[in-house]
Coordinates of C-alpha atoms and ligand atoms in Angstrom, one line a residue:
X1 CA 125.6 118.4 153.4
X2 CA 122.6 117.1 156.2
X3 CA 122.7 113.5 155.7
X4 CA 118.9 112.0 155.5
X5 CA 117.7 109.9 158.4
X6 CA 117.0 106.4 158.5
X7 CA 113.5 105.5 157.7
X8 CA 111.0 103.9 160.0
X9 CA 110.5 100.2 159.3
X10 CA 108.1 99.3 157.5
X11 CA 106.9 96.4 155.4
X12 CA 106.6 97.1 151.8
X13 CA 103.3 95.9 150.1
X14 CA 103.5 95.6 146.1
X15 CA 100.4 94.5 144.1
X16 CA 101.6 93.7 140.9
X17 CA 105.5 93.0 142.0
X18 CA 105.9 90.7 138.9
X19 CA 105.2 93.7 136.9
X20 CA 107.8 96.0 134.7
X21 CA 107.1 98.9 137.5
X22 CA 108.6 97.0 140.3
X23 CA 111.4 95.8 138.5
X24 CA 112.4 98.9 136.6
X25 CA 111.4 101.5 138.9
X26 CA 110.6 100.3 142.5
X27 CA 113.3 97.8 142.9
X28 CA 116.4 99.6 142.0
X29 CA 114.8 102.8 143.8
X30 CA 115.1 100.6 147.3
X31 CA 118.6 99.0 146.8
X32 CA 119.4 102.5 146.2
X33 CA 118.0 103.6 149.7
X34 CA 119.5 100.7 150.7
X35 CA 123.0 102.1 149.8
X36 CA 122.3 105.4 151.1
X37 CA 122.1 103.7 154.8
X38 CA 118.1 105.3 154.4
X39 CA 116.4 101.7 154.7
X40 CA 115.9 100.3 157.9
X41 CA 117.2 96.9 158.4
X42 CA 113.7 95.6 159.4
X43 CA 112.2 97.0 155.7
X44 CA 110.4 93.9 154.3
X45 CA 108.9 93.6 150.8
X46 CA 105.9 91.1 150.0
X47 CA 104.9 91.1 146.2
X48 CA 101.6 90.5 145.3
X49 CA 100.7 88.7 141.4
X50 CA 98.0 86.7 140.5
X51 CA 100.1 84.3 139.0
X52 CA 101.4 81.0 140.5
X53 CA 105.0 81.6 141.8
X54 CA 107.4 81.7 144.5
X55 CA 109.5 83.7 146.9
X56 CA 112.6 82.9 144.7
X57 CA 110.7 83.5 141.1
X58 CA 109.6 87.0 142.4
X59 CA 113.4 87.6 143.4
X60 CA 114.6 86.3 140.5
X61 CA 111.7 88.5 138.4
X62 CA 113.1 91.8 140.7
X63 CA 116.9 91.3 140.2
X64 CA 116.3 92.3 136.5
X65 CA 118.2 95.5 136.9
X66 CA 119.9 95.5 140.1
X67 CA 123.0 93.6 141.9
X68 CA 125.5 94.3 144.4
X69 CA 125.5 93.9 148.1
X70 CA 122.9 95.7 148.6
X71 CA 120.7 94.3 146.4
X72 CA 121.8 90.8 148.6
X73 CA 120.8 92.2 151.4
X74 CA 117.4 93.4 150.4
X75 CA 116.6 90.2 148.7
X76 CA 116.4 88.1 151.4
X77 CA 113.7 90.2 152.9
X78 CA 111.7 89.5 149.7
X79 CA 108.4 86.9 150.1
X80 CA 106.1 86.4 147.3
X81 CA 101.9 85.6 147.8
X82 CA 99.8 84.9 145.0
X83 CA 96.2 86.0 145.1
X84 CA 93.4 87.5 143.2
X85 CA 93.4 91.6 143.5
X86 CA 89.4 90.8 143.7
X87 CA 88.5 88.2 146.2
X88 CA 88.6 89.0 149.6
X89 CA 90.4 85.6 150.9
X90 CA 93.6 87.7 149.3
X91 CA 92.8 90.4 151.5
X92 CA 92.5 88.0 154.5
X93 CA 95.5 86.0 153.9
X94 CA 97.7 89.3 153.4
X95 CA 95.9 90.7 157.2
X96 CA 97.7 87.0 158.7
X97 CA 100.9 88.5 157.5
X98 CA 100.9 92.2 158.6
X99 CA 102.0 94.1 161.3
X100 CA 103.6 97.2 162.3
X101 CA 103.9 100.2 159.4
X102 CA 103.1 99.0 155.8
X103 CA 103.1 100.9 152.7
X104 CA 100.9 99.4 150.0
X105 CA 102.2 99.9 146.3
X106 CA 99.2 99.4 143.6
X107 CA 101.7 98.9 140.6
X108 CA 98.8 97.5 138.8
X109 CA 96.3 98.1 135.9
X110 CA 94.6 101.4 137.2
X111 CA 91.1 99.6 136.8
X112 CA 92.1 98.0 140.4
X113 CA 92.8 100.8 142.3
X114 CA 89.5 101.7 144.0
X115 CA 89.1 97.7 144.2
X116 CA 92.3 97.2 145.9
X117 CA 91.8 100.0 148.5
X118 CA 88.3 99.3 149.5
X119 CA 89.9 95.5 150.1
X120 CA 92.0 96.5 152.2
X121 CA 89.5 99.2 154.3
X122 CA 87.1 96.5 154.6
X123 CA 89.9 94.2 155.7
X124 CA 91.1 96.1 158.6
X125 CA 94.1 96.8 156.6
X126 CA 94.6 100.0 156.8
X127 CA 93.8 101.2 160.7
X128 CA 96.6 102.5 162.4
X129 CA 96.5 101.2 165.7
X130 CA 100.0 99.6 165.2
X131 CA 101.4 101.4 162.7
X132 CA 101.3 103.6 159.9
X133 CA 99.3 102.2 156.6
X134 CA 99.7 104.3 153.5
X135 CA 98.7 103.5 150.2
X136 CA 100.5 104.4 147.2
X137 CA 98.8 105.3 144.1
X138 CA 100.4 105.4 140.5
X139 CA 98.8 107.2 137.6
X140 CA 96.4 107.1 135.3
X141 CA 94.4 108.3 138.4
X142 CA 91.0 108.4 136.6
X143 CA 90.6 108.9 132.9
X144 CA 88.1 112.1 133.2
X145 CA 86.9 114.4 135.9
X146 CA 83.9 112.2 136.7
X147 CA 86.1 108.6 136.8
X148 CA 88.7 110.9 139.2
X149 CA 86.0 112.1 141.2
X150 CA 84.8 108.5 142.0
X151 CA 87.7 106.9 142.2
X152 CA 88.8 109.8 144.8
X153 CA 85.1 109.0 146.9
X154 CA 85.7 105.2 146.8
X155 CA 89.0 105.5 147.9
X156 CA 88.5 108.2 150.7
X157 CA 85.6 106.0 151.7
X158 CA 88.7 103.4 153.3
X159 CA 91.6 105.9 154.5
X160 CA 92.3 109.4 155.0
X161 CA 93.8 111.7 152.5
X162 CA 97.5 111.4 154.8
X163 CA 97.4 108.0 154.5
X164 CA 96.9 108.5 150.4
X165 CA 100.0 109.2 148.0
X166 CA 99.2 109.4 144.5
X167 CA 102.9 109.3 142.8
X168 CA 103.3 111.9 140.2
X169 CA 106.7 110.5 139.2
X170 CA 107.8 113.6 137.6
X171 CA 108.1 115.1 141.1
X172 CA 110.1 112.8 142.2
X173 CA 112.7 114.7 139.8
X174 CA 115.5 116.6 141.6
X175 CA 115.4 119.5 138.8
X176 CA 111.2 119.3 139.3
X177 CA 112.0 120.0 142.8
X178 CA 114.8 122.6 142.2
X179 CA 111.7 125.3 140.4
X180 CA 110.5 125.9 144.0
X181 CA 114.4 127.1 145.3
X182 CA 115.0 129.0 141.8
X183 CA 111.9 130.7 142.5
X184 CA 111.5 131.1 146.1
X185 CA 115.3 131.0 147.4
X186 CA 116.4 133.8 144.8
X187 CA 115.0 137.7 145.3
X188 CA 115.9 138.2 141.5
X189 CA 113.9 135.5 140.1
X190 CA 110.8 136.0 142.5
X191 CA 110.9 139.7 141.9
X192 CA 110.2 139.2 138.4
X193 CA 108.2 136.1 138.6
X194 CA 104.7 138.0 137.3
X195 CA 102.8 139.4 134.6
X196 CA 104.5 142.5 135.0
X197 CA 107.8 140.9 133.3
X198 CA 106.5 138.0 132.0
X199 CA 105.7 137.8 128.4
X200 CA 104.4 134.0 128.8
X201 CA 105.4 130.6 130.0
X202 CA 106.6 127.3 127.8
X203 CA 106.4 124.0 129.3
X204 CA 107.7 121.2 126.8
X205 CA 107.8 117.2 127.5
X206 CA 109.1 116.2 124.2
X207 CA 110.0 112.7 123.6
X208 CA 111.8 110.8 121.3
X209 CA 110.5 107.5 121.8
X210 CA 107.3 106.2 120.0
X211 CA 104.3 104.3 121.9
X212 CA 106.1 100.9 120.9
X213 CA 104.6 98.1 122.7
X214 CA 102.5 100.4 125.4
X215 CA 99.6 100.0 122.2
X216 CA 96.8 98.9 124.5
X217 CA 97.1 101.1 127.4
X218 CA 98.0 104.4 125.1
X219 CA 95.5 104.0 122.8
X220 CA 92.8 103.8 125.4
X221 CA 95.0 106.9 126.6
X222 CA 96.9 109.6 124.5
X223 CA 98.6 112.2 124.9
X224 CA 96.4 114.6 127.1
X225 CA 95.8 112.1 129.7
X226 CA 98.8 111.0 129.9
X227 CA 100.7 113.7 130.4
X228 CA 98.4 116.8 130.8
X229 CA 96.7 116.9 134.0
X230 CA 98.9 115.3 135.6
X231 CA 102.4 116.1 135.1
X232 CA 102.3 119.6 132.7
X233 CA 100.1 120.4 134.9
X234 CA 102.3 120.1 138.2
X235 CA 105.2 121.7 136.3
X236 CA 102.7 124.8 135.7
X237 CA 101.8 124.5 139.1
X238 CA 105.1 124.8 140.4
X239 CA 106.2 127.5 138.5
X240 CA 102.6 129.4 139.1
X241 CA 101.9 128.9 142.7
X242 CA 102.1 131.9 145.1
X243 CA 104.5 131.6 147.8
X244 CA 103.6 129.2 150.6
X245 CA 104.3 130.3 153.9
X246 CA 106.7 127.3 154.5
X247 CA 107.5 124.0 153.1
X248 CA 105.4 122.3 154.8
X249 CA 103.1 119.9 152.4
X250 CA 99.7 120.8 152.9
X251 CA 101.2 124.5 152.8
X252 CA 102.3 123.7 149.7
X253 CA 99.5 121.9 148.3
X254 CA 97.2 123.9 149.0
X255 CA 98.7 126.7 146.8
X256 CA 99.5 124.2 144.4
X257 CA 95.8 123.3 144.2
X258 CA 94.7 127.2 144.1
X259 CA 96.8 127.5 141.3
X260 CA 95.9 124.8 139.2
X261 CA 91.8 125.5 140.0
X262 CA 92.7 128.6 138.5
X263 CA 93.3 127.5 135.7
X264 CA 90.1 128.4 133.1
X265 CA 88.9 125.1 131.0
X266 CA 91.0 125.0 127.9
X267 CA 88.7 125.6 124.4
X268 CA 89.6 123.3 121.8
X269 CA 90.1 126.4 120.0
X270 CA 93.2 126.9 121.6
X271 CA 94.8 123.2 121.6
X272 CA 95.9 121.4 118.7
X273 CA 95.8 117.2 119.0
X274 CA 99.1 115.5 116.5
X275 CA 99.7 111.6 115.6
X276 CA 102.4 110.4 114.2
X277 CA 103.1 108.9 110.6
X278 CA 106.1 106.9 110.0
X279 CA 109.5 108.3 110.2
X280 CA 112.7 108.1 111.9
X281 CA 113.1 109.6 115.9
X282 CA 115.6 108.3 117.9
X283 CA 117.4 106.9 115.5
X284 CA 114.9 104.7 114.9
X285 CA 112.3 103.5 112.2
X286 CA 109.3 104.5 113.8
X287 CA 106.0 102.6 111.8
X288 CA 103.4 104.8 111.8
X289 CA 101.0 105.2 114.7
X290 CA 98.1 103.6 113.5
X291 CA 100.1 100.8 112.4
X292 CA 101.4 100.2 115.8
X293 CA 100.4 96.7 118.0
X294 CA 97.5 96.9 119.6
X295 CA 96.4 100.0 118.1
X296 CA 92.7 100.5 116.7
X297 CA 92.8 100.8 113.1
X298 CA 90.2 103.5 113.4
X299 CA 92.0 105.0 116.3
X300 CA 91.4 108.9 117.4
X301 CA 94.2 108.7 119.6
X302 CA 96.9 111.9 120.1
X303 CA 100.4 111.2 120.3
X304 CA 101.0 115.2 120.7
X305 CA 99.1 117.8 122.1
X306 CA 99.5 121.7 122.1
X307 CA 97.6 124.0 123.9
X308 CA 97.3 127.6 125.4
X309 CA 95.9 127.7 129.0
X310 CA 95.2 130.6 130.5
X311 CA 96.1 131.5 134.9
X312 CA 93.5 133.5 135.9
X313 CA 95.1 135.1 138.7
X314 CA 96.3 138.4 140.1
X315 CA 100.1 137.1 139.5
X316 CA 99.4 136.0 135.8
X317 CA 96.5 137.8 133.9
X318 CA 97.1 138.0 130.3
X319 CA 100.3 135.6 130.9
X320 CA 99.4 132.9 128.6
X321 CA 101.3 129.4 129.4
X322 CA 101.4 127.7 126.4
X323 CA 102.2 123.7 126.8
X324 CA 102.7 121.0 124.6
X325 CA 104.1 117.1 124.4
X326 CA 104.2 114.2 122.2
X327 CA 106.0 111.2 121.4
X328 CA 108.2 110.2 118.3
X329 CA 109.7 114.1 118.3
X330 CA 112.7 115.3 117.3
X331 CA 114.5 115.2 120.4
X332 CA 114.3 114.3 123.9
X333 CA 113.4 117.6 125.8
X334 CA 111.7 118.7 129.1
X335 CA 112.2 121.9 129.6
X336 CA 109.7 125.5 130.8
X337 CA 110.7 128.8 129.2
X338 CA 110.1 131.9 131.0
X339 CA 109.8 134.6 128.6
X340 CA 110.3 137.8 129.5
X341 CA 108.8 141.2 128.2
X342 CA 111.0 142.7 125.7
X343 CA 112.5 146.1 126.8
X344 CA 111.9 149.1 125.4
X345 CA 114.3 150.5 122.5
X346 CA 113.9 153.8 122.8
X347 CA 117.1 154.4 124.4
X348 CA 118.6 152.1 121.1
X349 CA 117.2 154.4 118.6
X350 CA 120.3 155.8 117.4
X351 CA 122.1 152.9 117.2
X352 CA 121.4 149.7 114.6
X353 CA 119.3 147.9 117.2
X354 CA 115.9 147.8 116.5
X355 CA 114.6 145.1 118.7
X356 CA 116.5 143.5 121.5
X357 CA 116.5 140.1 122.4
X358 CA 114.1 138.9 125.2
X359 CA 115.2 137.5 128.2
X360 CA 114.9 134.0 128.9
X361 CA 114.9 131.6 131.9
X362 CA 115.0 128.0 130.7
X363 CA 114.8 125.4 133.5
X364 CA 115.9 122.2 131.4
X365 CA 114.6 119.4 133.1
X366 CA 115.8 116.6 130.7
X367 CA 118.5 116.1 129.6
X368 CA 121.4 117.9 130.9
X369 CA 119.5 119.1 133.8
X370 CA 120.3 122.8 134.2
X371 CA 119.4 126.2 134.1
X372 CA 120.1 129.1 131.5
X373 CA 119.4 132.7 131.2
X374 CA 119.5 134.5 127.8
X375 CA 120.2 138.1 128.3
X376 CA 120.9 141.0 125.4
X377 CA 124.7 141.9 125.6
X378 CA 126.8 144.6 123.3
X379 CA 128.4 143.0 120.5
X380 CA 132.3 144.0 120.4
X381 CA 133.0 147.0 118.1
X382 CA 132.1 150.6 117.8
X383 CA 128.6 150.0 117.2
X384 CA 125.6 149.2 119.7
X385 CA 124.4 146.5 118.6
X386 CA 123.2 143.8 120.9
X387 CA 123.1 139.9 120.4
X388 CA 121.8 137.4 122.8
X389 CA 123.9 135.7 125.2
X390 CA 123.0 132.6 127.3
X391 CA 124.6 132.4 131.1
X392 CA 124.6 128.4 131.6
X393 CA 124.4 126.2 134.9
X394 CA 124.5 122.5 134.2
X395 CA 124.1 120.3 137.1
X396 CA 125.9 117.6 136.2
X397 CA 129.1 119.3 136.4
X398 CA 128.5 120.6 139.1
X399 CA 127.3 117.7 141.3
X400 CA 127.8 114.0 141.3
X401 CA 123.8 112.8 140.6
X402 CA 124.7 109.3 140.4
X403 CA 122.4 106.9 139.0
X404 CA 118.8 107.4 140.2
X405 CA 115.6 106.6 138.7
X406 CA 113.5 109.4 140.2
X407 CA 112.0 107.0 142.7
X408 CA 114.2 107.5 145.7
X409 CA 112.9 110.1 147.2
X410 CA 109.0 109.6 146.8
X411 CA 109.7 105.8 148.3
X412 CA 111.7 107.7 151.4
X413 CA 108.8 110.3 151.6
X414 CA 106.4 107.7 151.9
X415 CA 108.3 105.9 154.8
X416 CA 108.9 109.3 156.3
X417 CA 105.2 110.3 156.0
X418 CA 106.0 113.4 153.9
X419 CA 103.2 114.5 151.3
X420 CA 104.6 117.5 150.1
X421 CA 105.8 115.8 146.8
X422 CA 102.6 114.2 146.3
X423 CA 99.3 114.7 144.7
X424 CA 96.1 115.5 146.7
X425 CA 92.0 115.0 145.6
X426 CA 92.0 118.9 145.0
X427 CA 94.9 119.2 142.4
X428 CA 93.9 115.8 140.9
X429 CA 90.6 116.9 140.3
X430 CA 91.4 120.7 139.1
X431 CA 93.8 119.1 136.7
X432 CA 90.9 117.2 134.4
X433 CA 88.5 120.1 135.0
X434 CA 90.6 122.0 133.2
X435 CA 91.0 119.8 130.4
X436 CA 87.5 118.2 130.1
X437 CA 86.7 120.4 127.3
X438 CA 89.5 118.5 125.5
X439 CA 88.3 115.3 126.3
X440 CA 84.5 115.9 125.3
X441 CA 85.8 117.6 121.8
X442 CA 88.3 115.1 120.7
X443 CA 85.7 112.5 120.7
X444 CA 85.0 113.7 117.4
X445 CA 87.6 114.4 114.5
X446 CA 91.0 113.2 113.9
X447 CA 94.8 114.7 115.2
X448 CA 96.5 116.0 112.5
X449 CA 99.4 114.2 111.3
X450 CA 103.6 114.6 112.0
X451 CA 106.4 113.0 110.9
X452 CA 108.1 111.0 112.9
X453 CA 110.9 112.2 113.6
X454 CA 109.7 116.4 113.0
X455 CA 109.2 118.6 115.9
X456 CA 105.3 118.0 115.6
X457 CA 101.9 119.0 113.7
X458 CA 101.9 122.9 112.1
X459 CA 99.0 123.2 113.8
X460 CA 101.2 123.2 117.1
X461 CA 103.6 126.5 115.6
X462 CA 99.7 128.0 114.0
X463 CA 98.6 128.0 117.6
X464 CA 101.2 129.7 119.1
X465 CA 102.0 131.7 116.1
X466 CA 98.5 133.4 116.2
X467 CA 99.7 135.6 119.4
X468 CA 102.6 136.6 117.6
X469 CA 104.8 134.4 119.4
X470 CA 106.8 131.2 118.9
X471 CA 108.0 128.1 120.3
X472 CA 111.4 127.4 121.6
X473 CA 113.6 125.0 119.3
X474 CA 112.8 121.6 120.4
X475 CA 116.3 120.1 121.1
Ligands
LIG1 C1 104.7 108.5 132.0 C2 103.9 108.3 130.7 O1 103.9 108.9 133.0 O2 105.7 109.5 131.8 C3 104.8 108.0 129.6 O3 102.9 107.3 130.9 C4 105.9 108.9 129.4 O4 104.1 107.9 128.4 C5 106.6 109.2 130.8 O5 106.9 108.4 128.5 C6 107.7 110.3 130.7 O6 108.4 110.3 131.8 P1 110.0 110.6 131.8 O7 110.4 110.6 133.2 O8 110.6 109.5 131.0 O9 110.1 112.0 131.2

């Protein structure tokens, strides 16, 4: 195995360090690097909170979840300023203690982002006379097409789109990033990778876990926008893209962005919006949503949406990729379903076969990362007669994946200057086109209620059921 190279030095910027982001994400992400040998020994990181505190309170606030020598190491290179993400004196005071490459984090509320970034243009922050200055960008980026398309031309106003990475964290997924080498590094997958053998497409992010004490920012969220045009939406685009002509990123984004601005503006005819009543996921008592903290009484919120979204491209016509996610499920499952056109029976008819089995490719992103193809095979005995069977690569047994937290390798990337794993404007923007029509509907109306605990609303199974088709077992 190529071992990764050491990363430039640079100085680590994290608005909002004292936040649950830094400490359960960002932090052990680095003291991982850190282990690899991928950090360079000059790598500094200077949290920024508004509240009062110190270089040894913000350690102290990041060692939450990590320890070792490493971790030792890394703290020591930790300094704390406190300062207002609005007033420009922050802005100056940070310029006194920057030079060389930074990387500026904005773990914060997403109503700073455009703030922060214009700070820091207008402060000189972010030319690159002596060094790189990149700006990280976490999600919810924008809450509609119009906020996105703002925040995109405030932000663009102060840097260039290679100094911007907006973190989709679900890329930062090894299995995410293994769909481009099952597709692309396999003749027999890519071969059949179209609407000539594709029945349709499945892309599931079912959780188990409620909204809990996220009330404030999910009501003001839900399910579409918190999931939908960002991360289903990469996973489609992944898996729909045309070949690129190499791995280069803005190869790769750019037919990432074709694919997902092909994508026609879902009708609320074909989604379905669910909410949770009380129940038991998890093996927990889940209360129901609308008696969660923080949570409007009168709340429209989702907490599960299904819908069908149609590709309109060469590669996919009349392929319809059906998607769906929602908290307090069943079971924990990310997974995307390639279903394959049955095969004719003709040959069969003289036997007790009457239908055969469709193919299926399941790429299981969580848990037990793997992949699995269903294929028809002869049942022992005299008779033809063909039951399903289900070829199985897991890759926990068959590589050591050590703990990670997803992080790693967007935080290298970032040091490295690598956008390929990140999101540009284009795909951004493409993603809430597409499900604007949502967003203006669901204004109106209530989601129709699940259990807790259940694999979601009816409505879900009706929506899929009306093309004759149904959803893969949730588990
Ligand atoms: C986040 C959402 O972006 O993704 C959460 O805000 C969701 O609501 C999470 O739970 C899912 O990510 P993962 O990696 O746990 O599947």
């Amino acid at each position: 195995m190529k071992t990764a190279a050491v990363a430039p030095a640079a100085t680590f910027v994290i608005f909002g360090a004292m936040g649950d982001l830094a400490r359960r994400l960002l932090m052990p992400a680095l003291v991982n690097l850190e282990a690899g040998g991928l950090l360079d020994p000059a790598t500094r990181i200077l949290g920024i909170s508004h509240g009062a505190g110190d270089d040894e309170a913000l350690r102290k606030h990041l060692a939450g979840l990590v320890k070792g020598a490493d971790w030792k190491r890394l703290r020591k290179r930790i300094t704390y300023l406190q300062g207002d993400f609005t007033e420009e004196s922050l802005f100056a005071a940070l310029a006194g203690q920057l030079e060389g490459n930074v990387v500026f984090y904005l773990a914060t509320a997403p109503g700073f982002f455009g703030t922060i970034v214009e700070h820091l243009g207008k402060a000189g922050l972010l030319d690159e006379g002596s060094g790189f200055r990149r700006v990280v960008i976490e999600k919810p980026f924008g809450s509609d097409l119009a906020s996105a398309q703002a925040l995109n031309r405030q932000i663009l106003a102060q840097a260039g789109e290679t100094q911007i990475y907006r973190i989709d964290h679900f890329l930062g997924k090894e299995t995410v990033q293994n769909i481009l080498v099952a597709r692309f590094g396999n003749a027999m997958t890519e071969a059949v990778w179209n609407s000539r053998y594709v029945d349709h497409v499945q892309i599931t992010a079912a959780e188990t876990v409620a909204v809990g004490s996220r009330g404030k920012f999910y009501d003001e969220t839900g399910a579409l926008r918190d999931m939908v045009p960002n991360h289903l939406f990469q996973l489609l685009a992944l898996v729909g893209m045309e070949p690129p002509n190499s791995f280069d990123a803005e190869a790769v984004r750019t037919e990432k962005a074709k694919v997902i601005a092909a994508v026609r503006p879902i009708l609320p005819d074909d989604a379905v919006r669910g909410r949770y009543s009380a129940g038991t996921a998890g093996g927990e008592e889940v209360p129901a949503y609308l008696d969660t903290a923080d949570v409007a009484k009168k709340s429209r919120t989702e907490t599960y949406v299904a819908m069908k979204v149609a590709v309109e491209t060469w590669r996919w016509h009349g392929v319809p990729f059906y998607l769906r996610t929602g908290k307090a499920l069943s079971a924990r499952d990310t997974e995307i379903v390639i279903r394959f056109r049955e095969a004719p029976v003709t040959l069969f008819r003289d036997t007790p076969t009457d239908a055969l089995p469709p193919n299926q490719l399941v790429l299981q992103l969580q848990p037990d990362e793997g992949i699995a193809l269903e294929l028809a095979v002869k049942q022992p005995g005299p008779l033809v007669e063909t039951v399903p069977a289900r070829l199985h690569f897991s890759y926990a047994e068959q590589f050591d994946l050590g703990h990670r937290t997803g992080y790693e390798t967007l935080l290298y990337d970032v040091l490295i200057g690598e956008q390929t794993l990140f999101q540009r404007a284009d795909q951004i923007e493409g993603g809430w086109r597409a499900v604007q029509p949502l967003i203006d509907a669901w204004r109106k109306g209530k989601p129709e209620e699940y259990a807790a605990g259940s694999a979601g609303p009816a409505g879900a199974d009706a929506l899929i059921a009306r093309d004759g088709r149904a959803w893969n077992r949730i588990a």
